[in-house]
GROMACS .gro file of C-alpha atoms in nm:
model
  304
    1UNK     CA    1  11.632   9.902  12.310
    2UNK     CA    2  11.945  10.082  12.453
    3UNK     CA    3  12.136   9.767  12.459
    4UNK     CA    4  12.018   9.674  12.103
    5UNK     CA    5  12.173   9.996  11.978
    6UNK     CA    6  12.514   9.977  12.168
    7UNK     CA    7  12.526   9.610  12.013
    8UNK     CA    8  12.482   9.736  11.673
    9UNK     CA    9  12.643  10.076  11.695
   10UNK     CA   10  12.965   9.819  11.822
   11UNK     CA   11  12.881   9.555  11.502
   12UNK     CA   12  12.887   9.875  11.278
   13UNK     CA   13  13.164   9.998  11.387
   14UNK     CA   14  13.390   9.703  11.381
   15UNK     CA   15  13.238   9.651  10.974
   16UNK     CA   16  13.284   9.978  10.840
   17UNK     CA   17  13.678   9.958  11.031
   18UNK     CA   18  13.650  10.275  11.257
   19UNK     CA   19  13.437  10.503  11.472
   20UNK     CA   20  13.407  10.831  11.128
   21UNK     CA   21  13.365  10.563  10.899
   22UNK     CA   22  13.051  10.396  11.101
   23UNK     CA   23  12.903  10.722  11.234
   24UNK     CA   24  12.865  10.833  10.882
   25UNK     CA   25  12.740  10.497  10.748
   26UNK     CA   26  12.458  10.497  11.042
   27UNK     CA   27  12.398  10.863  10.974
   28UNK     CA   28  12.491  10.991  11.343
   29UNK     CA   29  12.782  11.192  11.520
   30UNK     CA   30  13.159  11.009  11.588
   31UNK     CA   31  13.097  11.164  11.970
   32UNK     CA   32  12.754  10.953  11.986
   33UNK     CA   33  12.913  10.643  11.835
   34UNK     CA   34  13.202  10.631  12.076
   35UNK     CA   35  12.958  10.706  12.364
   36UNK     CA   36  12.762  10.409  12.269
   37UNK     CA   37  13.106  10.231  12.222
   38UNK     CA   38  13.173  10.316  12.582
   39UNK     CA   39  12.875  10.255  12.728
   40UNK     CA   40  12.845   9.888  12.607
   41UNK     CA   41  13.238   9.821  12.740
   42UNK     CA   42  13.141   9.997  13.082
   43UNK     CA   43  12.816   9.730  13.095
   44UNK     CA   44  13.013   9.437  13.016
   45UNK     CA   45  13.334   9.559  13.250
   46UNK     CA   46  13.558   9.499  12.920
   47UNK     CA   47  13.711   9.608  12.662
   48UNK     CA   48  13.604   9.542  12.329
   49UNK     CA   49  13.854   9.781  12.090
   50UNK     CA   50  14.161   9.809  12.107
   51UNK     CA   51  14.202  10.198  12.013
   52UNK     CA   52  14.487  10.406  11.845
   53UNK     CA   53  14.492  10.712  11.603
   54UNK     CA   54  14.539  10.522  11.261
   55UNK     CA   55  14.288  10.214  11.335
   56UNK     CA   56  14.091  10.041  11.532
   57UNK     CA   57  14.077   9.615  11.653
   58UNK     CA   58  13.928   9.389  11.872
   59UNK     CA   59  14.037   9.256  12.160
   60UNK     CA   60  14.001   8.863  12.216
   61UNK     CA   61  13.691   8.909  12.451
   62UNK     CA   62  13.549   9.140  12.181
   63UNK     CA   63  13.646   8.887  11.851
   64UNK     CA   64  13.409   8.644  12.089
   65UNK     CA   65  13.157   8.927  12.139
   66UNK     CA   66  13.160   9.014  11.776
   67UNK     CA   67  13.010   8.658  11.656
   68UNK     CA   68  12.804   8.595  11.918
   69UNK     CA   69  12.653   8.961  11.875
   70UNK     CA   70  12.606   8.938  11.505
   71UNK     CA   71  12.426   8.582  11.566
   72UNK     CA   72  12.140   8.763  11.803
   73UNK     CA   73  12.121   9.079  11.543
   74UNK     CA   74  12.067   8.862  11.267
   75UNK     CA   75  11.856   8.631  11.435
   76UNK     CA   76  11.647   8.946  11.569
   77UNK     CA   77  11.641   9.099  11.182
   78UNK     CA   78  11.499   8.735  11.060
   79UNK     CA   79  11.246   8.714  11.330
   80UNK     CA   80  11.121   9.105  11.212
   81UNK     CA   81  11.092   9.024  10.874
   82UNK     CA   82  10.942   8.749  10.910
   83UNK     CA   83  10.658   8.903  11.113
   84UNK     CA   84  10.645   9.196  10.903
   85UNK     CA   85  10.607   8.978  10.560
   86UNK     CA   86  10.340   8.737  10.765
   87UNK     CA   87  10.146   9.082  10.836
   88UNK     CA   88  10.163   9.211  10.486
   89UNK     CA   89  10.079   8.865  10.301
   90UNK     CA   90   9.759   8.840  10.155
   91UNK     CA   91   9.694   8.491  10.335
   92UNK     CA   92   9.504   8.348  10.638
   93UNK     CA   93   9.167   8.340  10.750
   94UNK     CA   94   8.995   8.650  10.689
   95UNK     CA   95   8.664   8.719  10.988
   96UNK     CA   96   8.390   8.921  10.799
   97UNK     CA   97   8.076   9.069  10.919
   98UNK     CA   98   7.818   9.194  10.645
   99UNK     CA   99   7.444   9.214  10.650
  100UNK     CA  100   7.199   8.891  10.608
  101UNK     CA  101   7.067   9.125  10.327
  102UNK     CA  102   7.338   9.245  10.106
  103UNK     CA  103   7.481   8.907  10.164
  104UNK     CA  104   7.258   8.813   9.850
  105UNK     CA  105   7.337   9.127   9.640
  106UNK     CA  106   7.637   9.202   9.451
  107UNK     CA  107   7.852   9.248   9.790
  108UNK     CA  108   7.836   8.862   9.763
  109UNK     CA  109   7.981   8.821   9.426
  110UNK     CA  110   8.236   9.075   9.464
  111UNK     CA  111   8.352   8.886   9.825
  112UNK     CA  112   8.374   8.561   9.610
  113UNK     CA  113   8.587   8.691   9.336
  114UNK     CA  114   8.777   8.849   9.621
  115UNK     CA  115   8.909   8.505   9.706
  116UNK     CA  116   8.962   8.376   9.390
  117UNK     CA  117   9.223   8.630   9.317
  118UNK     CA  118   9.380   8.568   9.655
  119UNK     CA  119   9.353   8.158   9.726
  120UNK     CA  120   9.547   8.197   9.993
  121UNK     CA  121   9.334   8.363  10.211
  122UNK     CA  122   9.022   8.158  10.393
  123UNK     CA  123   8.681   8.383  10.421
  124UNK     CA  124   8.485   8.349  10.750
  125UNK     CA  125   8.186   8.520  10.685
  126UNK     CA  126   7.878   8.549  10.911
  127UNK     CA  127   7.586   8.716  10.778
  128UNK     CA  128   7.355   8.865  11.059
  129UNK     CA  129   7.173   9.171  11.132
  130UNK     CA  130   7.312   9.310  11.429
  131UNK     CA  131   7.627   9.520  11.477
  132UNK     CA  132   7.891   9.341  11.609
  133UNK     CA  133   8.154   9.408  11.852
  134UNK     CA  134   8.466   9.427  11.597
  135UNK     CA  135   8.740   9.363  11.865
  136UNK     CA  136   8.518   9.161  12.143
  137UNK     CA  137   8.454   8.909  11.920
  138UNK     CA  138   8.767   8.910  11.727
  139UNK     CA  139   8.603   9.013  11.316
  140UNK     CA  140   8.870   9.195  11.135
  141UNK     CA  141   8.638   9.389  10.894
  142UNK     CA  142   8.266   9.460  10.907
  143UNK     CA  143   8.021   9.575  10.686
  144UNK     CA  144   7.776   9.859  10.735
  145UNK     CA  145   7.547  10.034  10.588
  146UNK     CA  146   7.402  10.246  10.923
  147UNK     CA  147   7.527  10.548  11.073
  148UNK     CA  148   7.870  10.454  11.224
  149UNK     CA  149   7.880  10.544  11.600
  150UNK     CA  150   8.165  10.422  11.735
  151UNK     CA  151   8.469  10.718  11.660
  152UNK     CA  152   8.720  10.376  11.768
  153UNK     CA  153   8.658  10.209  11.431
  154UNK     CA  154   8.807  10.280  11.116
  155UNK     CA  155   8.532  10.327  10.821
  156UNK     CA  156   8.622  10.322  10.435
  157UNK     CA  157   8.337  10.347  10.144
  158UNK     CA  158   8.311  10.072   9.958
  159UNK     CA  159   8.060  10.201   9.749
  160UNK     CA  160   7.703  10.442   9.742
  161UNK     CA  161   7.374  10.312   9.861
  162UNK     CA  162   7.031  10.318   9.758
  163UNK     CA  163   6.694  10.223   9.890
  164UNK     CA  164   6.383  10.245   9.678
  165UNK     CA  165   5.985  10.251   9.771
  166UNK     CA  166   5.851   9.952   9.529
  167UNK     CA  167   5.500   9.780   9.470
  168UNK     CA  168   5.293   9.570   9.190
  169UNK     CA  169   5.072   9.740   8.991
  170UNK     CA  170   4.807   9.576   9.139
  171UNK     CA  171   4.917   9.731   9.455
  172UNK     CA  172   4.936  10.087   9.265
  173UNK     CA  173   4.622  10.035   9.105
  174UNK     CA  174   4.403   9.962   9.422
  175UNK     CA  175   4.573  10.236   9.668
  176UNK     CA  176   4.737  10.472   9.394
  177UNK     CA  177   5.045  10.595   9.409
  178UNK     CA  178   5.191  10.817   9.684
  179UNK     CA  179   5.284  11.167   9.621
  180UNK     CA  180   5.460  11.245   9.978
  181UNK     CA  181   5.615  10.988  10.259
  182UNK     CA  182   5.317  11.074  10.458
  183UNK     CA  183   5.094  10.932  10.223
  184UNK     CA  184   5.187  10.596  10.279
  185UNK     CA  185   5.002  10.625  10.673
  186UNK     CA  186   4.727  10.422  10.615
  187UNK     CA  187   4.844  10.226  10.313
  188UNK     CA  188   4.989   9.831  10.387
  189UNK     CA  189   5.339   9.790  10.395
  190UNK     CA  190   5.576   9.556  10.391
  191UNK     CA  191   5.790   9.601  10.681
  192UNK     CA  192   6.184   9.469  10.688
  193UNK     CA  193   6.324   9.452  10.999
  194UNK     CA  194   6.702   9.464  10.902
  195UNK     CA  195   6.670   9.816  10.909
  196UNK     CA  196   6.748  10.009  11.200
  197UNK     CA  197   6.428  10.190  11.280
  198UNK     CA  198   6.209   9.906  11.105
  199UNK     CA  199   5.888  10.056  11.045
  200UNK     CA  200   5.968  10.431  11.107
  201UNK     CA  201   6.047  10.482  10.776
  202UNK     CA  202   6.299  10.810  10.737
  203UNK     CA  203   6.310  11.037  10.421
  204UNK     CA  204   6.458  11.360  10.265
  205UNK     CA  205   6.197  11.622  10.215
  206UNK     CA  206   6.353  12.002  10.125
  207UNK     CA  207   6.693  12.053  10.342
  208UNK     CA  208   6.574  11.823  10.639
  209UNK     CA  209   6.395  11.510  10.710
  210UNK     CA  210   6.118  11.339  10.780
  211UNK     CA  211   5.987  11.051  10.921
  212UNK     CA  212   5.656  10.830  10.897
  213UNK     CA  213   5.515  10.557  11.073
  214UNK     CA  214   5.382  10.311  10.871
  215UNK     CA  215   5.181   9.999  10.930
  216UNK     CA  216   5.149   9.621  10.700
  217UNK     CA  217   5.033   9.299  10.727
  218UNK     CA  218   5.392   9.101  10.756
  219UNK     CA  219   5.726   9.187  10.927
  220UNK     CA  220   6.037   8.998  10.765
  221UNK     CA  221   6.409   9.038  10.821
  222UNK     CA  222   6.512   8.926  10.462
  223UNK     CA  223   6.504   9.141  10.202
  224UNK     CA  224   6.413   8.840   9.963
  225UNK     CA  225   6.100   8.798  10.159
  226UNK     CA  226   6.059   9.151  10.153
  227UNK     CA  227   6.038   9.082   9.730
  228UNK     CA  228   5.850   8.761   9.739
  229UNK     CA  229   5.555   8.956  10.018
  230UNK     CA  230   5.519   9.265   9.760
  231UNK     CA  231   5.489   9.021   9.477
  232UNK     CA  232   5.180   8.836   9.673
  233UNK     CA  233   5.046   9.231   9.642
  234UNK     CA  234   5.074   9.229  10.015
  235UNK     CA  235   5.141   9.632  10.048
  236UNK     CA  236   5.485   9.892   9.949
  237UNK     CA  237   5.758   9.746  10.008
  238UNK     CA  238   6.109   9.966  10.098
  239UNK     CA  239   6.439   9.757  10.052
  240UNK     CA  240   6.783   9.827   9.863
  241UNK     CA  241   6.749   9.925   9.496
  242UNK     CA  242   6.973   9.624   9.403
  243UNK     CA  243   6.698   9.354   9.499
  244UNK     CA  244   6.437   9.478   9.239
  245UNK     CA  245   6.618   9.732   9.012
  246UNK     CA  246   6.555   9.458   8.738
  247UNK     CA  247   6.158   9.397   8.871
  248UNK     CA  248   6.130   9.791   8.841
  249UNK     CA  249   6.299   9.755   8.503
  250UNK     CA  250   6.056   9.529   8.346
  251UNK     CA  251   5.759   9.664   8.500
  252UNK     CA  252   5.698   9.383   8.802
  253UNK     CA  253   5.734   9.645   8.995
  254UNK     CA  254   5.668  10.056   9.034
  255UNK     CA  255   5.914  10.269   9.229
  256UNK     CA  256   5.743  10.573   9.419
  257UNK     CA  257   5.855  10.882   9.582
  258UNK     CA  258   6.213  10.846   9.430
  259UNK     CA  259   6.302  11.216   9.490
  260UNK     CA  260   6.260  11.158   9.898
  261UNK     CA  261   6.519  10.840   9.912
  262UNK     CA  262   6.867  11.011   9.974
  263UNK     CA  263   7.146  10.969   9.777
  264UNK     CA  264   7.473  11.029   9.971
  265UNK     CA  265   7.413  10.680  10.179
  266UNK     CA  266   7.718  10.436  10.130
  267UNK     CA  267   7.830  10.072  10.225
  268UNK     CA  268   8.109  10.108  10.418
  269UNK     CA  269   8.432   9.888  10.532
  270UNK     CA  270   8.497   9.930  10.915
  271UNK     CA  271   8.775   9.786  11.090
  272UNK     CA  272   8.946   9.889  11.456
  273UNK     CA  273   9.322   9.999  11.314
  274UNK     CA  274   9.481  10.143  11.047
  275UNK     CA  275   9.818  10.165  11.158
  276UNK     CA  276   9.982   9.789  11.102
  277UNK     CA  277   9.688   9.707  10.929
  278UNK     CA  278   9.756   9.346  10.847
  279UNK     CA  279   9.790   9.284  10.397
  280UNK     CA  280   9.479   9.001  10.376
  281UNK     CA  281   9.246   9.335  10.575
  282UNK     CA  282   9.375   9.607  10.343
  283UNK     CA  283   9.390   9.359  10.039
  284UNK     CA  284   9.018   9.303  10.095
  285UNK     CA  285   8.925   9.596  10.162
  286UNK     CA  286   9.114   9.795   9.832
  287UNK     CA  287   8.932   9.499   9.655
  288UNK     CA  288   8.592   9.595   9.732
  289UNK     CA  289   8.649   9.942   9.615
  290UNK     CA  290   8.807   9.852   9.272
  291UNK     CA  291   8.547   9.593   9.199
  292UNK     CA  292   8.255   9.847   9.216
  293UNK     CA  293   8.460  10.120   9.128
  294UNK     CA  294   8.505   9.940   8.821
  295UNK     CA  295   8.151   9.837   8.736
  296UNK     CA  296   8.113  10.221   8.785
  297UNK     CA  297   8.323  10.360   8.544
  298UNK     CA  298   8.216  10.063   8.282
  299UNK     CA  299   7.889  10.206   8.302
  300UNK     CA  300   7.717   9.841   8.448
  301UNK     CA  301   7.389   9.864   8.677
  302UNK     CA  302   7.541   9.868   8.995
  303UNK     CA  303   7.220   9.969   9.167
  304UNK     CA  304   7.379   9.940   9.574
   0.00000   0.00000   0.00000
């Protein structure tokens, strides 16, 4: 780095035709200028100015210095900027984790349009239920909805998150309708496995929590065979509000114990860095926020 700046302290000061004119142009002292002047000439054992009170010129060996100096700096400002604008494009193949489950919700639609306003970039994205290792196994965004452990990762909301307690009529009508989480010990449910504590099912009751066991005659890890099991009446099911807001809206299905399902859950976009954070990762990411901060504001269900 030393060397870099004698070379262009030297290149500056043989443009701007003097050691006051070049110290002011690169914003630092004439004494620090000629020390970097000096230094360089001591390193090479020449001399590369030829030094009086009204002007300064180069010597032969520095007129040979001069072009082959202002070669490597240029060649070392191309290289830069041609990393840097690589890094900032919007381009390349973009690695994206997301859950099996909100693969088929809106998070889905909004990743497609994603790439339609950016062609240039290629989506790999694996849907799976597990949390994967962001930097082991080279993703360079994932999504979560969970509690976000690792302090290492970056985490930006993409949007809120809701979960809802759901089940036929017939269901309703043959086991009634639950008043309190603990009510549903006893009663079938459907259990989906995607979620982190799978049949411990976790609710808000006054300024704390609680938790409840529950028990059903089929485990599933999708959360469209979550809806097709509680439309065979086979229990309550609990799954994300965006799978059967419309069921619950035309009466398919009932929605219990609404005021215990919290409200201040969120999907999330984690990623390892934010410094040099390359432009397809942020590009992606700012998308995802617009699109359902849009469909927010526009007043459209955007039951996540």
């Amino acid at each position: 780095m030393d060397a870099l700046t004698r070379m262009r302290c030297f290149i500056q000061v043989v443009d701007s035709q003097g050691f006051s004119a070049a110290a002011r142009d690169m914003g630092r002292s004439k004494a620090l200028v000629s020390k970097y002047i000096g230094e360089l000439e001591d390193e090479l054992g020449v001399r590369l100015l030829n030094r009086t009170t009204r002007q300064v010129s180069l010597t032969e060996v520095g007129e040979a210095y001069y072009r082959e100096a202002s070669e490597i700096l240029q060649r070392i400002d191309d290289l830069q900027d041609s990393i840097q604008s690589s890094h900032q494009a919007v381009k390349g193949r973009l690695k994206v984790s997301a859950p099996r489950s909100m693969g088929d919700g809106l998070l889905n639609r909004a990743m497609m349009e994603f790439l339609v306003a950016y062609p240039e970039v290629v989506l790999d994205l694996r849907l799976e239920d597990r949390f994967v290792d962001l930097v082991e196994e080279g993703f360079d965004v994932a999504i979560r909805v969970t509690d976000l452990e690792d302090s290492s990762l970056i985490a930006r909301k993409i949007a809120p998150f809701r979960t809802v307690v759901c089940a036929t009529p017939a269901v309703i009508e043959k086991y009634g309708v639950p008043s309190t989480p603990a009510d549903l010990v006893g009663r079938p449910c459907i259990i989906d496995t995607n979620y982190r504590f799978k049949q411990n099912w976790t609710f808000v009751e006054g300024d704390g929590k609680t938790s409840v066991t529950v028990r059903g005659p089929v485990e599933v890890n999708s959360a469209s065979a979550g809806r097709d099991a509680a439309f065979c009446d086979l229990g309550f099911l609990r799954t994300p509000l965006v799978f059967v807001s419309d069921d619950i809206h035309a009466g398919r299905l009932v929605a219990v114990l609404e005021s215990y399902e919290p409200h201040n859950s969120g999907i999330y976009a984690v990623y390892p860095h934010r410094r040099h954070l390359t432009g397809k990762v942020r590009a992606f990411v700012d998308y995802l926020v617009t699109w359902f901060g849009d469909r927010k504001r526009a007043g459209e269900t955007c039951p996540l």
